[in-house]
Structures are given as C-alpha cells and as structure tokens.
mmCIF file of C-alpha atoms in Angstrom:
data_model
loop_
_atom_site.group_PDB
_atom_site.id
_atom_site.type_symbol
_atom_site.label_atom_id
_atom_site.label_comp_id
_atom_site.label_asym_id
_atom_site.label_seq_id
_atom_site.Cartn_x
_atom_site.Cartn_y
_atom_site.Cartn_z
ATOM 1 C CA MET A 1 -4.992 -6.920 0.212
ATOM 2 C CA SER A 2 -2.677 -6.256 -2.750
ATOM 3 C CA GLY A 3 -1.454 -2.719 -2.318
ATOM 4 C CA ILE A 4 2.136 -2.000 -3.338
ATOM 5 C CA ARG A 5 4.689 0.178 -1.580
ATOM 6 C CA LEU A 6 8.100 1.208 -2.899
ATOM 7 C CA GLN A 7 10.538 2.914 -0.528
ATOM 8 C CA GLY A 8 13.823 4.250 -1.841
ATOM 9 C CA ILE A 9 13.934 1.715 -4.681
ATOM 10 C CA ARG A 10 17.167 1.713 -6.670
ATOM 11 C CA LYS A 11 18.389 -0.579 -9.428
ATOM 12 C CA ARG A 12 21.982 -0.877 -10.576
ATOM 13 C CA PHE A 13 23.424 -2.861 -13.436
ATOM 14 C CA GLY A 14 27.079 -3.002 -12.502
ATOM 15 C CA ARG A 15 28.105 0.584 -11.814
ATOM 16 C CA VAL A 16 25.236 2.064 -13.781
ATOM 17 C CA GLU A 17 22.173 3.074 -11.743
ATOM 18 C CA THR A 18 18.951 3.111 -13.780
ATOM 19 C CA ILE A 19 16.326 3.563 -11.031
ATOM 20 C CA HIS A 20 17.123 6.370 -8.584
ATOM 21 C CA GLY A 21 15.421 6.102 -5.211
ATOM 22 C CA ILE A 22 11.744 5.832 -6.186
ATOM 23 C CA ASP A 23 9.055 6.193 -3.509
ATOM 24 C CA LEU A 24 5.547 5.190 -4.577
ATOM 25 C CA GLU A 25 2.367 3.765 -3.050
ATOM 26 C CA ILE A 26 -0.293 1.980 -5.106
ATOM 27 C CA GLY A 27 -3.595 1.239 -3.427
ATOM 28 C CA ASP A 28 -5.341 -2.110 -3.328
ATOM 29 C CA GLY A 29 -7.457 -2.419 -6.486
ATOM 30 C CA GLU A 30 -5.974 0.687 -8.092
ATOM 31 C CA PHE A 31 -5.182 0.897 -11.824
ATOM 32 C CA VAL A 32 -1.861 2.721 -12.225
ATOM 33 C CA VAL A 33 -0.133 3.431 -15.528
ATOM 34 C CA PHE A 34 3.613 4.039 -15.910
ATOM 35 C CA VAL A 35 4.450 6.344 -18.838
ATOM 36 C CA GLY A 36 7.581 8.019 -20.088
ATOM 37 C CA PRO A 37 9.985 8.067 -23.026
ATOM 38 C CA SER A 38 12.069 5.062 -24.055
ATOM 39 C CA GLY A 39 14.741 4.308 -21.476
ATOM 40 C CA CYS A 40 12.971 6.098 -18.614
ATOM 41 C CA GLY A 41 12.847 2.943 -16.470
ATOM 42 C CA LYS A 42 9.157 2.047 -16.616
ATOM 43 C CA SER A 43 9.667 -1.577 -17.734
ATOM 44 C CA THR A 44 12.607 -1.993 -15.331
ATOM 45 C CA LEU A 45 10.413 -0.827 -12.452
ATOM 46 C CA LEU A 46 7.706 -3.281 -13.486
ATOM 47 C CA ARG A 47 10.246 -6.137 -13.574
ATOM 48 C CA LEU A 48 11.424 -5.202 -10.075
ATOM 49 C CA ILE A 49 7.850 -5.459 -8.783
ATOM 50 C CA ALA A 50 7.410 -8.791 -10.571
ATOM 51 C CA GLY A 51 10.649 -10.160 -9.156
ATOM 52 C CA LEU A 52 12.205 -10.726 -12.571
ATOM 53 C CA ASP A 53 15.025 -8.359 -11.566
ATOM 54 C CA ALA A 54 16.419 -7.893 -8.065
ATOM 55 C CA VAL A 55 16.157 -4.606 -6.184
ATOM 56 C CA SER A 56 19.609 -3.117 -5.526
ATOM 57 C CA GLU A 57 18.468 -0.926 -2.640
ATOM 58 C CA GLY A 58 15.228 -0.035 -0.888
ATOM 59 C CA VAL A 59 12.124 -1.870 0.325
ATOM 60 C CA LEU A 60 9.411 -3.343 -1.886
ATOM 61 C CA GLU A 61 6.133 -4.428 -0.269
ATOM 62 C CA ILE A 62 3.163 -6.216 -1.834
ATOM 63 C CA GLY A 63 0.088 -6.760 0.295
ATOM 64 C CA GLY A 64 1.982 -5.604 3.370
ATOM 65 C CA ARG A 65 4.762 -8.188 2.910
ATOM 66 C CA VAL A 66 8.361 -7.290 2.111
ATOM 67 C CA VAL A 67 9.065 -9.211 -1.095
ATOM 68 C CA ASN A 68 12.617 -8.131 -1.921
ATOM 69 C CA ASP A 69 13.918 -11.695 -1.602
ATOM 70 C CA MET A 70 10.754 -13.542 -2.706
ATOM 71 C CA PRO A 71 10.720 -15.383 -6.042
ATOM 72 C CA PRO A 72 8.157 -14.201 -8.628
ATOM 73 C CA ALA A 73 5.842 -17.165 -8.056
ATOM 74 C CA ALA A 74 5.472 -16.316 -4.360
ATOM 75 C CA ARG A 75 4.559 -12.644 -4.851
ATOM 76 C CA GLY A 76 0.962 -13.099 -5.967
ATOM 77 C CA VAL A 77 1.536 -11.270 -9.249
ATOM 78 C CA ALA A 78 0.917 -12.204 -12.874
ATOM 79 C CA MET A 79 2.577 -10.500 -15.829
ATOM 80 C CA VAL A 80 1.312 -9.960 -19.378
ATOM 81 C CA PHE A 81 4.039 -9.128 -21.873
ATOM 82 C CA GLN A 82 4.150 -7.306 -25.183
ATOM 83 C CA SER A 83 4.786 -10.635 -26.906
ATOM 84 C CA TYR A 84 1.936 -13.097 -26.353
ATOM 85 C CA ALA A 85 4.391 -15.921 -25.414
ATOM 86 C CA LEU A 86 1.851 -18.624 -26.240
ATOM 87 C CA TYR A 87 2.859 -22.224 -26.907
ATOM 88 C CA PRO A 88 2.052 -22.780 -30.608
ATOM 89 C CA HIS A 89 1.456 -26.544 -30.253
ATOM 90 C CA MET A 90 -1.067 -26.107 -27.429
ATOM 91 C CA SER A 91 -4.729 -25.191 -27.694
ATOM 92 C CA VAL A 92 -6.141 -22.065 -26.094
ATOM 93 C CA PHE A 93 -7.383 -24.192 -23.190
ATOM 94 C CA GLU A 94 -3.975 -25.815 -22.718
ATOM 95 C CA ASN A 95 -2.164 -22.493 -22.846
ATOM 96 C CA MET A 96 -4.420 -21.016 -20.197
ATOM 97 C CA ALA A 97 -4.155 -24.141 -18.032
ATOM 98 C CA PHE A 98 -0.394 -24.552 -18.297
ATOM 99 C CA GLY A 99 0.579 -22.551 -15.220
ATOM 100 C CA LEU A 100 -2.051 -24.284 -13.084
ATOM 101 C CA LYS A 101 -0.832 -27.711 -14.162
ATOM 102 C CA LEU A 102 2.746 -26.769 -13.317
ATOM 103 C CA ALA A 103 1.473 -25.814 -9.858
ATOM 104 C CA ARG A 104 -0.163 -29.272 -9.646
ATOM 105 C CA ALA A 105 -3.671 -27.892 -9.290
ATOM 106 C CA GLU A 106 -6.479 -30.449 -9.242
ATOM 107 C CA LYS A 107 -8.013 -31.252 -12.608
ATOM 108 C CA GLY A 108 -11.424 -29.978 -11.580
ATOM 109 C CA ALA A 109 -9.964 -26.676 -10.350
ATOM 110 C CA VAL A 110 -8.006 -26.253 -13.591
ATOM 111 C CA GLU A 111 -11.138 -26.824 -15.674
ATOM 112 C CA ALA A 112 -13.206 -24.404 -13.581
ATOM 113 C CA LYS A 113 -10.620 -21.598 -13.590
ATOM 114 C CA VAL A 114 -9.889 -21.826 -17.308
ATOM 115 C CA ARG A 115 -13.560 -21.831 -18.256
ATOM 116 C CA GLU A 116 -14.321 -18.893 -15.963
ATOM 117 C CA ALA A 117 -11.449 -16.891 -17.451
ATOM 118 C CA ALA A 118 -12.636 -17.824 -20.940
ATOM 119 C CA ARG A 119 -16.142 -16.633 -20.060
ATOM 120 C CA VAL A 120 -14.872 -13.302 -18.749
ATOM 121 C CA LEU A 121 -12.741 -12.738 -21.876
ATOM 122 C CA GLU A 122 -15.311 -14.184 -24.323
ATOM 123 C CA LEU A 123 -12.920 -16.935 -25.408
ATOM 124 C CA GLU A 124 -15.250 -19.895 -24.872
ATOM 125 C CA PRO A 125 -15.758 -20.638 -28.611
ATOM 126 C CA LEU A 126 -11.970 -20.602 -29.148
ATOM 127 C CA LEU A 127 -10.769 -23.002 -26.444
ATOM 128 C CA ASP A 128 -9.924 -25.799 -28.913
ATOM 129 C CA ARG A 129 -8.043 -23.589 -31.377
ATOM 130 C CA LYS A 130 -4.276 -23.220 -31.672
ATOM 131 C CA PRO A 131 -2.638 -19.739 -31.479
ATOM 132 C CA ALA A 132 -1.996 -19.715 -35.248
ATOM 133 C CA GLN A 133 -5.764 -19.764 -35.780
ATOM 134 C CA LEU A 134 -6.321 -16.622 -33.711
ATOM 135 C CA SER A 135 -6.135 -12.906 -34.444
ATOM 136 C CA GLY A 136 -3.680 -10.694 -32.580
ATOM 137 C CA GLY A 137 -6.384 -9.430 -30.248
ATOM 138 C CA GLN A 138 -7.547 -12.969 -29.495
ATOM 139 C CA ARG A 139 -3.984 -14.058 -28.722
ATOM 140 C CA GLN A 140 -3.567 -11.178 -26.311
ATOM 141 C CA ARG A 141 -6.807 -12.144 -24.595
ATOM 142 C CA VAL A 142 -5.460 -15.685 -24.187
ATOM 143 C CA ALA A 143 -2.291 -14.263 -22.606
ATOM 144 C CA ILE A 144 -4.441 -12.222 -20.218
ATOM 145 C CA GLY A 145 -6.586 -15.292 -19.528
ATOM 146 C CA ARG A 146 -3.499 -17.277 -18.604
ATOM 147 C CA ALA A 147 -2.740 -14.582 -16.020
ATOM 148 C CA ILE A 148 -6.326 -14.573 -14.694
ATOM 149 C CA THR A 149 -6.306 -18.328 -14.026
ATOM 150 C CA ARG A 150 -3.530 -17.808 -11.472
ATOM 151 C CA ASP A 151 -5.939 -15.613 -9.469
ATOM 152 C CA PRO A 152 -3.266 -13.013 -8.691
ATOM 153 C CA GLY A 153 -3.698 -10.003 -6.473
ATOM 154 C CA VAL A 154 -1.642 -7.882 -8.869
ATOM 155 C CA PHE A 155 -1.629 -7.790 -12.674
ATOM 156 C CA LEU A 156 1.425 -6.321 -14.413
ATOM 157 C CA PHE A 157 1.051 -5.318 -18.075
ATOM 158 C CA ASP A 158 4.181 -4.473 -20.084
ATOM 159 C CA GLU A 159 3.016 -2.652 -23.251
ATOM 160 C CA PRO A 160 0.533 -5.467 -24.012
ATOM 161 C CA LEU A 161 -1.167 -3.762 -26.966
ATOM 162 C CA SER A 162 1.783 -2.337 -28.886
ATOM 163 C CA ASN A 163 1.754 -5.193 -31.441
ATOM 164 C CA LEU A 164 -1.888 -4.557 -32.372
ATOM 165 C CA ASP A 165 -3.286 -2.194 -34.988
ATOM 166 C CA ALA A 166 -5.143 0.952 -33.932
ATOM 167 C CA GLY A 167 -8.613 -0.589 -34.119
ATOM 168 C CA LEU A 168 -7.688 -3.616 -32.025
ATOM 169 C CA ARG A 169 -5.880 -1.452 -29.484
ATOM 170 C CA GLY A 170 -9.063 0.520 -28.927
ATOM 171 C CA GLN A 171 -11.070 -2.670 -28.490
ATOM 172 C CA MET A 172 -8.546 -4.205 -26.106
ATOM 173 C CA ARG A 173 -8.383 -1.014 -24.016
ATOM 174 C CA THR A 174 -12.095 -1.360 -23.438
ATOM 175 C CA GLU A 175 -11.737 -5.039 -22.525
ATOM 176 C CA ILE A 176 -8.906 -4.377 -20.054
ATOM 177 C CA ALA A 177 -10.932 -1.599 -18.394
ATOM 178 C CA ARG A 178 -13.929 -3.943 -18.092
ATOM 179 C CA LEU A 179 -11.652 -6.664 -16.722
ATOM 180 C CA HIS A 180 -10.400 -4.327 -13.999
ATOM 181 C CA ASP A 181 -13.968 -3.453 -13.045
ATOM 182 C CA ARG A 182 -14.897 -7.144 -12.829
ATOM 183 C CA LEU A 183 -11.855 -8.411 -10.939
ATOM 184 C CA GLY A 184 -11.093 -5.406 -8.744
ATOM 185 C CA ALA A 185 -7.428 -6.437 -8.736
ATOM 186 C CA THR A 186 -4.473 -4.066 -8.504
ATOM 187 C CA MET A 187 -3.157 -3.385 -12.000
ATOM 188 C CA ILE A 188 0.059 -1.694 -13.160
ATOM 189 C CA TYR A 189 0.273 -0.968 -16.850
ATOM 190 C CA VAL A 190 3.327 0.208 -18.784
ATOM 191 C CA THR A 191 2.772 2.058 -22.046
ATOM 192 C CA HIS A 192 4.148 4.796 -24.270
ATOM 193 C CA ASP A 193 0.634 5.430 -25.630
ATOM 194 C CA GLN A 194 -0.935 8.492 -24.012
ATOM 195 C CA THR A 195 -4.440 7.471 -25.036
ATOM 196 C CA GLU A 196 -4.062 4.220 -23.111
ATOM 197 C CA ALA A 197 -2.712 6.068 -20.097
ATOM 198 C CA MET A 198 -5.424 8.748 -20.063
ATOM 199 C CA THR A 199 -8.333 6.337 -20.614
ATOM 200 C CA LEU A 200 -7.292 3.441 -18.365
ATOM 201 C CA ALA A 201 -5.540 4.928 -15.340
ATOM 202 C CA ASP A 202 -6.845 5.868 -11.936
ATOM 203 C CA ARG A 203 -3.434 7.498 -11.571
ATOM 204 C CA ILE A 204 -0.523 8.035 -13.949
ATOM 205 C CA VAL A 205 3.141 7.860 -12.925
ATOM 206 C CA VAL A 206 5.321 9.910 -15.287
ATOM 207 C CA LEU A 207 8.933 8.706 -15.326
ATOM 208 C CA ARG A 208 12.083 10.265 -16.745
ATOM 209 C CA GLU A 209 15.601 8.851 -16.507
ATOM 210 C CA GLY A 210 14.702 6.522 -13.640
ATOM 211 C CA ARG A 211 12.940 9.152 -11.536
ATOM 212 C CA VAL A 212 9.276 10.000 -10.895
ATOM 213 C CA GLU A 213 8.398 13.406 -12.329
ATOM 214 C CA GLN A 214 4.760 13.488 -11.215
ATOM 215 C CA VAL A 215 1.993 11.185 -9.975
ATOM 216 C CA GLY A 216 -1.673 12.033 -10.304
ATOM 217 C CA ALA A 217 -5.049 11.460 -11.894
ATOM 218 C CA PRO A 218 -4.986 11.813 -15.691
ATOM 219 C CA LEU A 219 -6.806 15.151 -15.786
ATOM 220 C CA ASP A 220 -4.677 16.533 -12.937
ATOM 221 C CA LEU A 221 -1.539 15.880 -14.979
ATOM 222 C CA TYR A 222 -3.190 17.324 -18.077
ATOM 223 C CA HIS A 223 -4.453 20.526 -16.446
ATOM 224 C CA ARG A 224 -1.835 20.971 -13.698
ATOM 225 C CA PRO A 225 1.523 19.566 -14.844
ATOM 226 C CA ALA A 226 4.260 19.972 -12.251
ATOM 227 C CA ASN A 227 6.913 20.893 -14.791
ATOM 228 C CA ARG A 228 7.707 21.454 -18.442
ATOM 229 C CA PHE A 229 8.561 17.805 -19.051
ATOM 230 C CA VAL A 230 5.177 16.513 -17.860
ATOM 231 C CA ALA A 231 3.386 19.330 -19.695
ATOM 232 C CA GLY A 232 5.094 18.393 -22.946
ATOM 233 C CA PHE A 233 4.728 14.645 -22.511
ATOM 234 C CA ILE A 234 1.028 14.506 -21.605
ATOM 235 C CA GLY A 235 -1.249 15.591 -24.455
ATOM 236 C CA SER A 236 -1.339 15.073 -28.207
ATOM 237 C CA PRO A 237 -0.474 17.207 -30.121
ATOM 238 C CA PRO A 238 2.015 18.320 -27.465
ATOM 239 C CA MET A 239 1.837 21.596 -25.587
ATOM 240 C CA ASN A 240 3.252 24.702 -27.309
ATOM 241 C CA PHE A 241 6.129 26.392 -25.468
ATOM 242 C CA LEU A 242 6.824 30.063 -26.077
ATOM 243 C CA SER A 243 9.441 32.517 -24.851
ATOM 244 C CA ALA A 244 7.899 34.773 -22.183
ATOM 245 C CA GLU A 245 10.446 37.495 -22.941
ATOM 246 C CA ALA A 246 9.691 37.459 -26.675
ATOM 247 C CA LEU A 247 6.004 37.929 -25.893
ATOM 248 C CA GLY A 248 6.712 40.935 -23.680
ATOM 249 C CA ALA A 249 5.384 39.216 -20.571
ATOM 250 C CA GLN A 250 6.097 40.559 -17.099
ATOM 251 C CA THR A 251 8.496 37.735 -16.455
ATOM 252 C CA GLY A 252 8.751 37.719 -12.640
ATOM 253 C CA GLY A 253 10.791 34.495 -12.784
ATOM 254 C CA VAL A 254 8.765 33.048 -15.679
ATOM 255 C CA PHE A 255 10.951 31.804 -18.505
ATOM 256 C CA GLU A 256 8.410 30.109 -20.806
ATOM 257 C CA LEU A 257 4.693 30.059 -21.411
ATOM 258 C CA GLY A 258 2.840 26.900 -22.382
ATOM 259 C CA VAL A 259 -0.506 26.488 -24.089
ATOM 260 C CA ARG A 260 -2.163 23.354 -25.412
ATOM 261 C CA PRO A 261 -3.196 23.316 -29.098
ATOM 262 C CA GLU A 262 -6.847 22.724 -28.157
ATOM 263 C CA ASP A 263 -6.789 25.762 -25.843
ATOM 264 C CA LEU A 264 -5.988 28.150 -28.712
ATOM 265 C CA MET A 265 -8.540 30.082 -30.766
ATOM 266 C CA LEU A 266 -8.486 32.513 -33.666
ATOM 267 C CA ALA A 267 -8.750 36.153 -32.584
ATOM 268 C CA GLU A 268 -8.503 39.419 -34.510
ATOM 269 C CA ASP A 269 -6.206 40.950 -31.896
ATOM 270 C CA GLY A 270 -4.689 37.725 -30.592
ATOM 271 C CA ARG A 271 -1.325 37.983 -28.851
ATOM 272 C CA PHE A 272 0.242 35.161 -30.937
ATOM 273 C CA GLU A 273 0.586 36.329 -34.547
ATOM 274 C CA GLY A 274 2.301 34.416 -37.308
ATOM 275 C CA GLU A 275 2.237 32.649 -40.650
ATOM 276 C CA VAL A 276 0.553 29.309 -41.359
ATOM 277 C CA VAL A 277 3.171 26.837 -42.590
ATOM 278 C CA LEU A 278 1.065 23.645 -42.581
ATOM 279 C CA VAL A 279 -2.603 22.667 -42.337
ATOM 280 C CA GLU A 280 -3.630 19.171 -41.218
ATOM 281 C CA GLU A 281 -7.271 18.203 -41.739
ATOM 282 C CA LEU A 282 -8.534 15.689 -39.170
ATOM 283 C CA GLY A 283 -12.193 15.621 -40.165
ATOM 284 C CA GLU A 284 -13.928 16.980 -37.072
ATOM 285 C CA ALA A 285 -11.054 19.402 -36.494
ATOM 286 C CA HIS A 286 -7.849 20.675 -38.090
ATOM 287 C CA LEU A 287 -4.344 21.596 -36.986
ATOM 288 C CA LEU A 288 -2.749 24.905 -37.918
ATOM 289 C CA HIS A 289 1.049 24.982 -37.699
ATOM 290 C CA VAL A 290 2.044 28.611 -37.230
ATOM 291 C CA THR A 291 5.427 30.333 -36.938
ATOM 292 C CA THR A 292 5.458 33.220 -34.441
ATOM 293 C CA PRO A 293 8.220 35.501 -33.076
ATOM 294 C CA ALA A 294 8.039 33.605 -29.777
ATOM 295 C CA GLY A 295 8.332 30.146 -31.377
ATOM 296 C CA PRO A 296 6.388 27.624 -33.494
ATOM 297 C CA MET A 297 2.810 26.829 -32.481
ATOM 298 C CA ILE A 298 0.155 24.239 -33.272
ATOM 299 C CA ALA A 299 -3.511 25.190 -32.887
ATOM 300 C CA LYS A 300 -6.237 22.532 -32.870
ATOM 301 C CA LEU A 301 -9.428 24.168 -34.148
ATOM 302 C CA GLN A 302 -12.841 22.671 -34.722
ATOM 303 C CA GLY A 303 -14.311 22.150 -38.200
ATOM 304 C CA ALA A 304 -12.670 22.532 -41.598
ATOM 305 C CA ALA A 305 -9.737 24.902 -42.039
ATOM 306 C CA MET A 306 -10.494 28.414 -43.308
ATOM 307 C CA HIS A 307 -6.829 29.310 -43.763
ATOM 308 C CA LYS A 308 -4.256 28.006 -46.181
ATOM 309 C CA ARG A 309 -0.510 27.770 -46.061
ATOM 310 C CA GLY A 310 1.048 31.231 -46.162
ATOM 311 C CA ALA A 311 -1.904 32.988 -44.499
ATOM 312 C CA ARG A 312 -1.346 35.367 -41.582
ATOM 313 C CA VAL A 313 -3.343 34.523 -38.470
ATOM 314 C CA ALA A 314 -3.658 35.750 -34.895
ATOM 315 C CA LEU A 315 -4.217 33.265 -32.070
ATOM 316 C CA ASP A 316 -5.041 33.655 -28.422
ATOM 317 C CA ALA A 317 -5.359 31.314 -25.448
ATOM 318 C CA ARG A 318 -8.654 30.662 -23.748
ATOM 319 C CA ALA A 319 -9.007 32.337 -20.367
ATOM 320 C CA GLY A 320 -6.984 30.682 -17.633
ATOM 321 C CA ARG A 321 -5.322 28.185 -19.989
ATOM 322 C CA LEU A 322 -1.777 29.558 -20.074
ATOM 323 C CA HIS A 323 0.868 27.566 -18.186
ATOM 324 C CA HIS A 324 3.979 29.207 -16.755
ATOM 325 C CA PHE A 325 7.452 27.702 -16.244
ATOM 326 C CA ASP A 326 10.618 29.076 -14.709
ATOM 327 C CA ALA A 327 14.161 28.646 -16.052
ATOM 328 C CA THR A 328 14.450 25.201 -14.393
ATOM 329 C CA GLY A 329 11.225 24.001 -16.071
ATOM 330 C CA SER A 330 9.138 23.982 -12.891
ATOM 331 C CA ALA A 331 5.553 25.230 -13.057
ATOM 332 C CA VAL A 332 5.013 28.625 -11.394
ATOM 333 C CA SER A 333 2.072 30.869 -10.606
ATOM 334 C CA PRO A 334 0.380 32.746 -13.470
ATOM 335 C CA LEU A 335 1.805 36.096 -14.537
ATOM 336 C CA ALA A 336 0.307 39.205 -16.059
ATOM 337 C CA MET A 337 0.336 39.556 -19.830
ATOM 338 C CA PRO A 338 0.175 42.854 -21.705
#
C-alpha cells in the first residue's frame, strides 16, 4: 500500500513559512497533479514528501507509516526531476542500473530490472548509447527508467517535461499515462502546464501561496471551480470575468460573473456587446477579443472568423454556463439576469 496522508503540514525557512497547514490524502495507485503559479509551493510540497526537505510541523504518512524522520531512501519513493541528471560517461544501461548497484543488488537482479524497465519504456535498442546520443525525450525516458528500477511505491515527478518541445511533451504525456496504467503505482506530478494536469490527473490539487485552493477531478475543477482563482487558473484561454453591476444583474451578493471563452456564442441580442480588438485564427477555431462595458472578453468560436478588427458584435453565454462570484472571490449560487 502506498497511499499518502498529509496532516497539518507546514514548512518554514527561518521565520518565513511557505507551506501553511496542508491536509491532503492521496489514494494508493492514484495519479495526482499539483498545479499553481510560480512560488505557490508545489515543488516544496513534493520535496517534503520525498524527504529532500524536512517538515517543520505536521504528520506525513506514506503507506500507513509516519515518515517525518525517515531518510529519502527509506520512504519507498522515486523522484524524476526537470533536469534529466544522467551521468554523461555512462551508458543508458549503466545510468538505469546505478541506483541498484549502490544498493548492492545482485548482478542478476540488476540485469533483470533494467531490461524490464527498458522494455516498458521502449529503450531496449538504446541501452549501449551514452546520453549525448539521445534526444530529449529519450533522456527523460531513461530518467524515468532509473526510477522504475527501484520498484518504488510512489513516483514523484517535478515538471519532468518542461525542457521538451511541444511535440515531445505530447508524446511523453501519453507514455507517462501508459506507465501509470501498467505499474499501478501512486504518482504525484508537479506542472504549470494545464494540458498535462487535465489529461493525466485522477485528481488535481490547485495551490496558491502555500495553501490548497481546491482538490478534485479535472472536469469538476473546470465546471465547478470553488473560487475565482481556480476558475481563472484552470482553462486556456482563461475564464472571462465581468462586473455583475455593469451588466445590470440582480446582484444578491454576486460581485462578478465568469464565463469561459468556449461557452460564448454570437447572438443578435446577446447581453455582452462590444468591439472586436483582435482576431486570432487557430485553424479549427478562432478567438475574438472584444471590449465590453463590463470588461474585456475572449470568445472561442468554431471555424474561420467572420468578423474583423473594429466590428461590433454581440455575445451570449450558453445556457447554464455562467459562473458567479462574491466580493471575496468565492463561488456562489446562480443569479437572475435581465
């Protein structure tokens, strides 16, 4: 069993507290993604779980054991970093076997584990090559393979794909998802890339300034954000936020309305009227940037654009797709619109 439990976890560097009393449970075999802006604490939290940094306060359990005072090697975790951290003078085989040899594993066991990891990651033809002879995606697979050979209960990924180009990131996302299906291990993945979070996660943990803003399945966070911050962070292009008062809404405690660009449509008598200031063609769709009395808006519409810069347009939200936030930014119940 490799479930993880955090109770009241805090981290201080001197007098500065960066993680503020986080409570979180991650199930055995679950794939959880930490997301949030730079400096939100996602990598710090991962390092606390790994044992690379010490917990200042609270209880951290892995597999039912309290691991606060355990060294990283005793926690049953393996970490894959943004940098591949491969030894340039060693072959792929030697890099993947290095940790096992340090642990004094038997030669036969080392051979078997490395070759099995290479089979899973399709690295078998590359075992004799040096890192300099590999592509970025191949190097990252070697780094993942090195983690697999340790047979950990928990894999920790710290932005492992950020050094790759867009095409390779897409390929590696698929490979990591397949790896999770094959191994069934608990995985925690840190990223700033929303596509990675939405496509890989069983659950997403949204962090801000060392606190958890919301935890949930990707589509739950997308359709039912708990607050304005989560609503604006999840989704690309980001959600539009509009003044409820400027739109003449029956406020009832509602301060802002939110609507996602893909939930907008052109309408002759749409409630959001304004001028097109920019058109972005995406191929299968286009983005209209529109200024309105209630604030700027982006609409994502299918097909080629029929409007040019300077045109007047009216937009409306699809039924049931308006989000409502009070003055503190918390999500509230829907309100009537004129």
